[in-house]
Tab-separated table of N, CA and C in Angstrom:
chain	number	residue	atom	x	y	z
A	1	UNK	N	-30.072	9.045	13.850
A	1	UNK	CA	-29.333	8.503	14.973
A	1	UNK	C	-29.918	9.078	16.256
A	2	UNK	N	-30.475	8.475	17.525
A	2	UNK	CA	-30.779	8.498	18.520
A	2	UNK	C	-29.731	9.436	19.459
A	3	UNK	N	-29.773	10.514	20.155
A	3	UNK	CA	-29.417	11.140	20.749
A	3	UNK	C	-29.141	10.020	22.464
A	4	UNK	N	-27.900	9.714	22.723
A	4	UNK	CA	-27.882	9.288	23.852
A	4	UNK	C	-27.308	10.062	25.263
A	5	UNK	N	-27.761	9.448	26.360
A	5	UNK	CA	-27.691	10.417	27.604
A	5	UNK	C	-26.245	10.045	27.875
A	6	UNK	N	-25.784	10.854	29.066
A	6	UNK	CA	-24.007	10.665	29.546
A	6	UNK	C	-24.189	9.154	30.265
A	7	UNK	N	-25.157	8.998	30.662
A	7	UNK	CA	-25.388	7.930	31.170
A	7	UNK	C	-24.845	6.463	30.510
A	8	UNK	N	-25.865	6.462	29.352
A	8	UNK	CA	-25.713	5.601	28.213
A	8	UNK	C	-24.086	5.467	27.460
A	9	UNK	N	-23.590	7.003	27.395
A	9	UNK	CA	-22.020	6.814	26.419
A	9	UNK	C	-20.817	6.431	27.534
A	10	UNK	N	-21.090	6.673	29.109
A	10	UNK	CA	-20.362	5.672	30.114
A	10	UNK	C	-20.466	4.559	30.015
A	11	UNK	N	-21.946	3.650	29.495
A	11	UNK	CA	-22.324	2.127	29.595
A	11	UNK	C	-21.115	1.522	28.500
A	12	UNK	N	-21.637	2.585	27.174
A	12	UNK	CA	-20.793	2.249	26.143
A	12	UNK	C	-19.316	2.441	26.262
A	13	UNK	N	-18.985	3.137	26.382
A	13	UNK	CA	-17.274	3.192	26.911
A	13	UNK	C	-16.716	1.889	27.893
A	14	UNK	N	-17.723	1.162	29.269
A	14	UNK	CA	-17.400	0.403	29.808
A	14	UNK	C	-17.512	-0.513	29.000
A	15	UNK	N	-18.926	-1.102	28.237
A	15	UNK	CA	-18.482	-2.252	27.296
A	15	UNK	C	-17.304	-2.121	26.650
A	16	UNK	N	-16.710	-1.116	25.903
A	16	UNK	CA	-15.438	-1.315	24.855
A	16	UNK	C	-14.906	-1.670	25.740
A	17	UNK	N	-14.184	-1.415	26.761
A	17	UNK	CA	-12.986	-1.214	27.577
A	17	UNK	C	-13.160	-2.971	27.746
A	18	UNK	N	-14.366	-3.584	28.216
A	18	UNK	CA	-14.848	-4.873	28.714
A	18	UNK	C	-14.544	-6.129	27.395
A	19	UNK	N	-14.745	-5.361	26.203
A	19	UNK	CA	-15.180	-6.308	25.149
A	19	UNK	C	-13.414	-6.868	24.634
A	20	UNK	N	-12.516	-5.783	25.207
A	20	UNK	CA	-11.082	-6.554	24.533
A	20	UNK	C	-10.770	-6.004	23.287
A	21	UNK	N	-11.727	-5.076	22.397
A	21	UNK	CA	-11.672	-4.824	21.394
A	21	UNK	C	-11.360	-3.596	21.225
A	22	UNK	N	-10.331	-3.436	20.244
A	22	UNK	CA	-9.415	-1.575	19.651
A	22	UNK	C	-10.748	-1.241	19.802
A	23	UNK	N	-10.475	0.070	20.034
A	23	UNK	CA	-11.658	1.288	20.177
A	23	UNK	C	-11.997	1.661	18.343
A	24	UNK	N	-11.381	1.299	17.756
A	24	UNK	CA	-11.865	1.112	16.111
A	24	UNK	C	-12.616	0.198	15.715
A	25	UNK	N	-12.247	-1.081	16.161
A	25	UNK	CA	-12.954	-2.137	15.935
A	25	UNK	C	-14.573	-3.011	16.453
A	26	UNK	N	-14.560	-1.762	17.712
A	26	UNK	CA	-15.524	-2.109	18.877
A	26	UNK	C	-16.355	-0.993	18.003
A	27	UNK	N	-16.042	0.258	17.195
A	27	UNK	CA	-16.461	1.318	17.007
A	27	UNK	C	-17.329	0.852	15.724
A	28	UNK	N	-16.769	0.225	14.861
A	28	UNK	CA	-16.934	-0.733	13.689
A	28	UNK	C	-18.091	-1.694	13.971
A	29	UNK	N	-17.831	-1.962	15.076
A	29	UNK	CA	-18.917	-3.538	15.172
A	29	UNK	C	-20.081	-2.927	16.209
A	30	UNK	N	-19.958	-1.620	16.605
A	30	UNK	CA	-21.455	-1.221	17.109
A	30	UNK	C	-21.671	0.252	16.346
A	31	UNK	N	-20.936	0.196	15.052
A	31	UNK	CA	-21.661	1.131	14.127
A	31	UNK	C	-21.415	2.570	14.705
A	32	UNK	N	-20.679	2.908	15.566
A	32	UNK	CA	-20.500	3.675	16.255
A	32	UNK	C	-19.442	4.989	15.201
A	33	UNK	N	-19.285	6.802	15.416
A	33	UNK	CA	-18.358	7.072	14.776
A	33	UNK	C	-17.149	7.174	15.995
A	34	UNK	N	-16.134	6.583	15.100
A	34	UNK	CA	-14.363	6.559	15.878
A	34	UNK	C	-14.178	7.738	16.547
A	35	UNK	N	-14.359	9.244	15.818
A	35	UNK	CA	-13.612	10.525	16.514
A	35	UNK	C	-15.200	11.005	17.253
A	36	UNK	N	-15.988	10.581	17.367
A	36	UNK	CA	-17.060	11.230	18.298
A	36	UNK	C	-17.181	10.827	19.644
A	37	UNK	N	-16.692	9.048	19.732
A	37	UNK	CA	-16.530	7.835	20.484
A	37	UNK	C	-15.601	8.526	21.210
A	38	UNK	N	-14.260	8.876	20.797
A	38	UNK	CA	-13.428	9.406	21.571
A	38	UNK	C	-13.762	11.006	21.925
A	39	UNK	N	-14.451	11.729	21.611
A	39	UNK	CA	-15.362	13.109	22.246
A	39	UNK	C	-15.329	12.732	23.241
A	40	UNK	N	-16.511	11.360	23.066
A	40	UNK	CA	-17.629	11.554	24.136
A	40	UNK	C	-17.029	10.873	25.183
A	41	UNK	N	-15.774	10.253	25.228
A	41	UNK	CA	-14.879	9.401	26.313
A	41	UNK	C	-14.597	10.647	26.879
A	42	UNK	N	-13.685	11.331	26.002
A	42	UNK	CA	-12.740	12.744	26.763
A	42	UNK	C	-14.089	13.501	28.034
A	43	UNK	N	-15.092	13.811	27.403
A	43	UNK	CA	-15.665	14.681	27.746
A	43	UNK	C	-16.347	14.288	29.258
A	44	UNK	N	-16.745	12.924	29.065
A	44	UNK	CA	-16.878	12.209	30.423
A	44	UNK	C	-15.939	12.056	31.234
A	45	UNK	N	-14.535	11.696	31.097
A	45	UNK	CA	-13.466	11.425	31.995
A	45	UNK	C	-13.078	13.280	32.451
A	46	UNK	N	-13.176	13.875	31.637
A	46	UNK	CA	-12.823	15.230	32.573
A	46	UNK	C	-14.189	15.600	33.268
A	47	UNK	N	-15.190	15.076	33.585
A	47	UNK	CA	-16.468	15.356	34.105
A	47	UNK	C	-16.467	14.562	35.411
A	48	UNK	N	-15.590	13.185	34.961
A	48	UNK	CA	-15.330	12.518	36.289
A	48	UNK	C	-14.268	13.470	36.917
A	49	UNK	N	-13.297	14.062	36.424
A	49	UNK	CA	-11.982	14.617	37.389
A	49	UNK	C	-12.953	15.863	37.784
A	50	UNK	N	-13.387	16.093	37.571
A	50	UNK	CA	-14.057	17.253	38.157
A	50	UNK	C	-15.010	17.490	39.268
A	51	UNK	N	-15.440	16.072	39.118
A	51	UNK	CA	-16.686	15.823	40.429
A	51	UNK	C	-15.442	15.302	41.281
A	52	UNK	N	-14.658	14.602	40.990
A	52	UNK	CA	-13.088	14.064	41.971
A	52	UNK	C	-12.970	14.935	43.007
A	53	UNK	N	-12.836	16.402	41.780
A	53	UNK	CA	-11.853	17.582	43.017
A	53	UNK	C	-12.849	18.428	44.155
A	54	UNK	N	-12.251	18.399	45.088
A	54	UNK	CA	-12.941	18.649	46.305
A	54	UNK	C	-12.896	20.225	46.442
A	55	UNK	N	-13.575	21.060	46.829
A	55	UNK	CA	-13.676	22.472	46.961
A	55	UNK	C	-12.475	22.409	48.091
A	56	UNK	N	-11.780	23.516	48.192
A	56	UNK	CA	-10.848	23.893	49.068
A	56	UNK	C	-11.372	24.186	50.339
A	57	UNK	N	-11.041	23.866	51.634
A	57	UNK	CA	-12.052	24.538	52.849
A	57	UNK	C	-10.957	25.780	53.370
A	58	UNK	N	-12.012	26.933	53.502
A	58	UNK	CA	-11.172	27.850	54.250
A	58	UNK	C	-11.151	28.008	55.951
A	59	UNK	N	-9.811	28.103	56.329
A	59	UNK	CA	-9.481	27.620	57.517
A	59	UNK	C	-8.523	28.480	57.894
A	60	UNK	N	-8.645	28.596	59.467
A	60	UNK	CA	-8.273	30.347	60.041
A	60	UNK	C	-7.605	29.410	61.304
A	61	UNK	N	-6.933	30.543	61.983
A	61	UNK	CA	-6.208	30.076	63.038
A	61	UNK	C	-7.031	30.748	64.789
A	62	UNK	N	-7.188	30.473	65.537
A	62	UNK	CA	-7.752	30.637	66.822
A	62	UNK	C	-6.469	31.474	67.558
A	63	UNK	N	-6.977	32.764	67.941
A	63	UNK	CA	-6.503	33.825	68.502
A	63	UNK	C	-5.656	33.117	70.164
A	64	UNK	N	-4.127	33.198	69.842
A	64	UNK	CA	-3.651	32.554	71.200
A	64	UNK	C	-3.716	33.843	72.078
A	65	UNK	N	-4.723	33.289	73.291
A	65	UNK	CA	-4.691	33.990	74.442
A	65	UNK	C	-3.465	33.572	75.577
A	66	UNK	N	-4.174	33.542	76.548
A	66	UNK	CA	-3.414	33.196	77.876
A	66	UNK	C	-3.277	31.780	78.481
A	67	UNK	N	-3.252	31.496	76.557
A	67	UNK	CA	-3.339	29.526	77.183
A	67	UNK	C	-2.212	29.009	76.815
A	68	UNK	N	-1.951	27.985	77.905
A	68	UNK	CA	-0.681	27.454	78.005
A	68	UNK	C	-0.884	25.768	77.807
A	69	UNK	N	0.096	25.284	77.205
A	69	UNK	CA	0.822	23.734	77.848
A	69	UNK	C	1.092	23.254	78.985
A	70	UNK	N	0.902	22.099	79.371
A	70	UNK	CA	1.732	21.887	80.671
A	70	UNK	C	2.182	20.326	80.291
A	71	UNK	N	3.625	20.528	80.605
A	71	UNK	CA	4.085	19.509	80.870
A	71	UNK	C	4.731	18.845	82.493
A	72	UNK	N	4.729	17.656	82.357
A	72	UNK	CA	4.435	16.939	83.785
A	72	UNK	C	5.336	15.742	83.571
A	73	UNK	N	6.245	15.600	84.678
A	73	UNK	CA	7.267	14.960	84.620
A	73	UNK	C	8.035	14.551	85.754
A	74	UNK	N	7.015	13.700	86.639
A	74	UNK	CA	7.718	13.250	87.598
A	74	UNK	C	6.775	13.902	88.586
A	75	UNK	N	7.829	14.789	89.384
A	75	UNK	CA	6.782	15.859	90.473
A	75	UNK	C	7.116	17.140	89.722
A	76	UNK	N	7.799	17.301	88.609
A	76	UNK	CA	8.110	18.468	88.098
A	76	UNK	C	6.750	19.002	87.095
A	77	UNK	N	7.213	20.269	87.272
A	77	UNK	CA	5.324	20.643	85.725
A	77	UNK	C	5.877	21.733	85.280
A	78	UNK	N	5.712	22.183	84.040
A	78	UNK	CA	6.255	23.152	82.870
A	78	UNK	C	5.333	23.903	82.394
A	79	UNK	N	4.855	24.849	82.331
A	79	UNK	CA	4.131	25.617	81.564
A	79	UNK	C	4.263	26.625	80.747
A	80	UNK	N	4.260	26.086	79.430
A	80	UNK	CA	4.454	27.049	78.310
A	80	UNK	C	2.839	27.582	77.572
A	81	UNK	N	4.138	29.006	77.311
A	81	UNK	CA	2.741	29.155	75.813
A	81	UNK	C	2.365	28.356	74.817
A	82	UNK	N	1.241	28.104	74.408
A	82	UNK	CA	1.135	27.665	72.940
A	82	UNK	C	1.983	28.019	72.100
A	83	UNK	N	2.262	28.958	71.557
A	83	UNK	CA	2.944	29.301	70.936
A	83	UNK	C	4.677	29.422	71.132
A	84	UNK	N	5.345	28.697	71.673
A	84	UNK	CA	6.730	28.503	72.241
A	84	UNK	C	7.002	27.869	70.987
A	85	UNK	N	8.716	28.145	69.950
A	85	UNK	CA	8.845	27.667	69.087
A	85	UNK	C	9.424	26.189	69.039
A	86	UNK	N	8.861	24.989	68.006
A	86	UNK	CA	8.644	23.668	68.593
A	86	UNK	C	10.153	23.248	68.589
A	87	UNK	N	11.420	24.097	67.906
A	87	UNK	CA	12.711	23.441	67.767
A	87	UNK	C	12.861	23.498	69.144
A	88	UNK	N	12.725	24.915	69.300
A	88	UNK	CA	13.331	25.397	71.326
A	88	UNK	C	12.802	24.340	72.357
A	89	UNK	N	11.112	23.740	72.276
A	89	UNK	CA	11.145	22.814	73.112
A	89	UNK	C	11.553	21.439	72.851
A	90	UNK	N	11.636	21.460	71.495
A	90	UNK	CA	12.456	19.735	71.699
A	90	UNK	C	13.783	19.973	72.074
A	91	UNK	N	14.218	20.638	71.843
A	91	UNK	CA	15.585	20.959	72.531
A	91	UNK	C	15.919	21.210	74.008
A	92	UNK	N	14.980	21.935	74.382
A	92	UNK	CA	14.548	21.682	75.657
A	92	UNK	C	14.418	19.906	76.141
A	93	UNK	N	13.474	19.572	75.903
A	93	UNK	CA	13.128	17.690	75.983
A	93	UNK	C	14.320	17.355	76.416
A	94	UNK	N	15.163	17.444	74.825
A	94	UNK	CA	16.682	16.353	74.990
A	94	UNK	C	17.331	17.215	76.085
A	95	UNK	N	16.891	17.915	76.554
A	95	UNK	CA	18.222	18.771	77.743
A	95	UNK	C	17.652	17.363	78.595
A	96	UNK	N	16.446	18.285	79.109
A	96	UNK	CA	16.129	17.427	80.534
A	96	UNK	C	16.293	16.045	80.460
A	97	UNK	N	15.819	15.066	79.284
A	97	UNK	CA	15.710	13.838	79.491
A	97	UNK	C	17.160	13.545	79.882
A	98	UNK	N	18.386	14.245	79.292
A	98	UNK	CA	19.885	13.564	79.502
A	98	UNK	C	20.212	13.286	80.617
C-alpha cells in the first residue's frame, strides 16, 4: 500500500463527504481501511483547529501622564484626566445635559 501525503487523505476525506456515501461504504468501494480512514480524518481536523488558533498578542497599557480630555460644549470646555472613572463622567453628562 502506497504511503499517502496529508495532502492526498484531505482530497480523500473531501471526496467521501462529496460522494453521499457512509464513511463504510465509500471506505469499501475505494478499498480503503474504516478505523485508519477515521485516524487520518481526526488527525487532520485537529491540525486544521490548530493552524485556526491565533497566538495570543501581548499587550501593555501606556503610562498616563499629564494628559487630559477635553470636552467642549457650547462656549464651555472640561478638562479631565484620562483616567477619570467612566461611571462619574457619564453621570456627570446626564447632570449637565438636564
Amino acid at each position: 500500500m502506497a504511503r499517502r501525503s496529508s495532502q492526498e487523505w484531505q482530497s480523500i476525506i473531501e471526496q467521501q463527504e462529496a460522494s453521499g456515501l457512509s464513511v463504510a461504504d465509500f471506505c469499501k468501494q475505494q478499498q480503503l481501511d474504516f478505523k485508519y480512514f477515521h485516524t487520518r480524518k481526526r488527525s487532520l481536523l485537529k491540525r486544521l483547529q490548530r493552524e485556526q488558533i491565533r497566538p495570543f498578542i501581548k499587550v501593555g497599557t501606556l503610562p498616563i501622564s499629564n494628559t487630559v480630555m477635553e470636552l467642549q460644549v457650547g462656549g464651555a470646555r472640561l478638562s479631565l484626566p484620562l483616567n477619570c472613572e467612566p461611571l462619574w463622567l457619564a453621570q456627570l453628562l446626564k447632570a449637565v445635559a438636564a
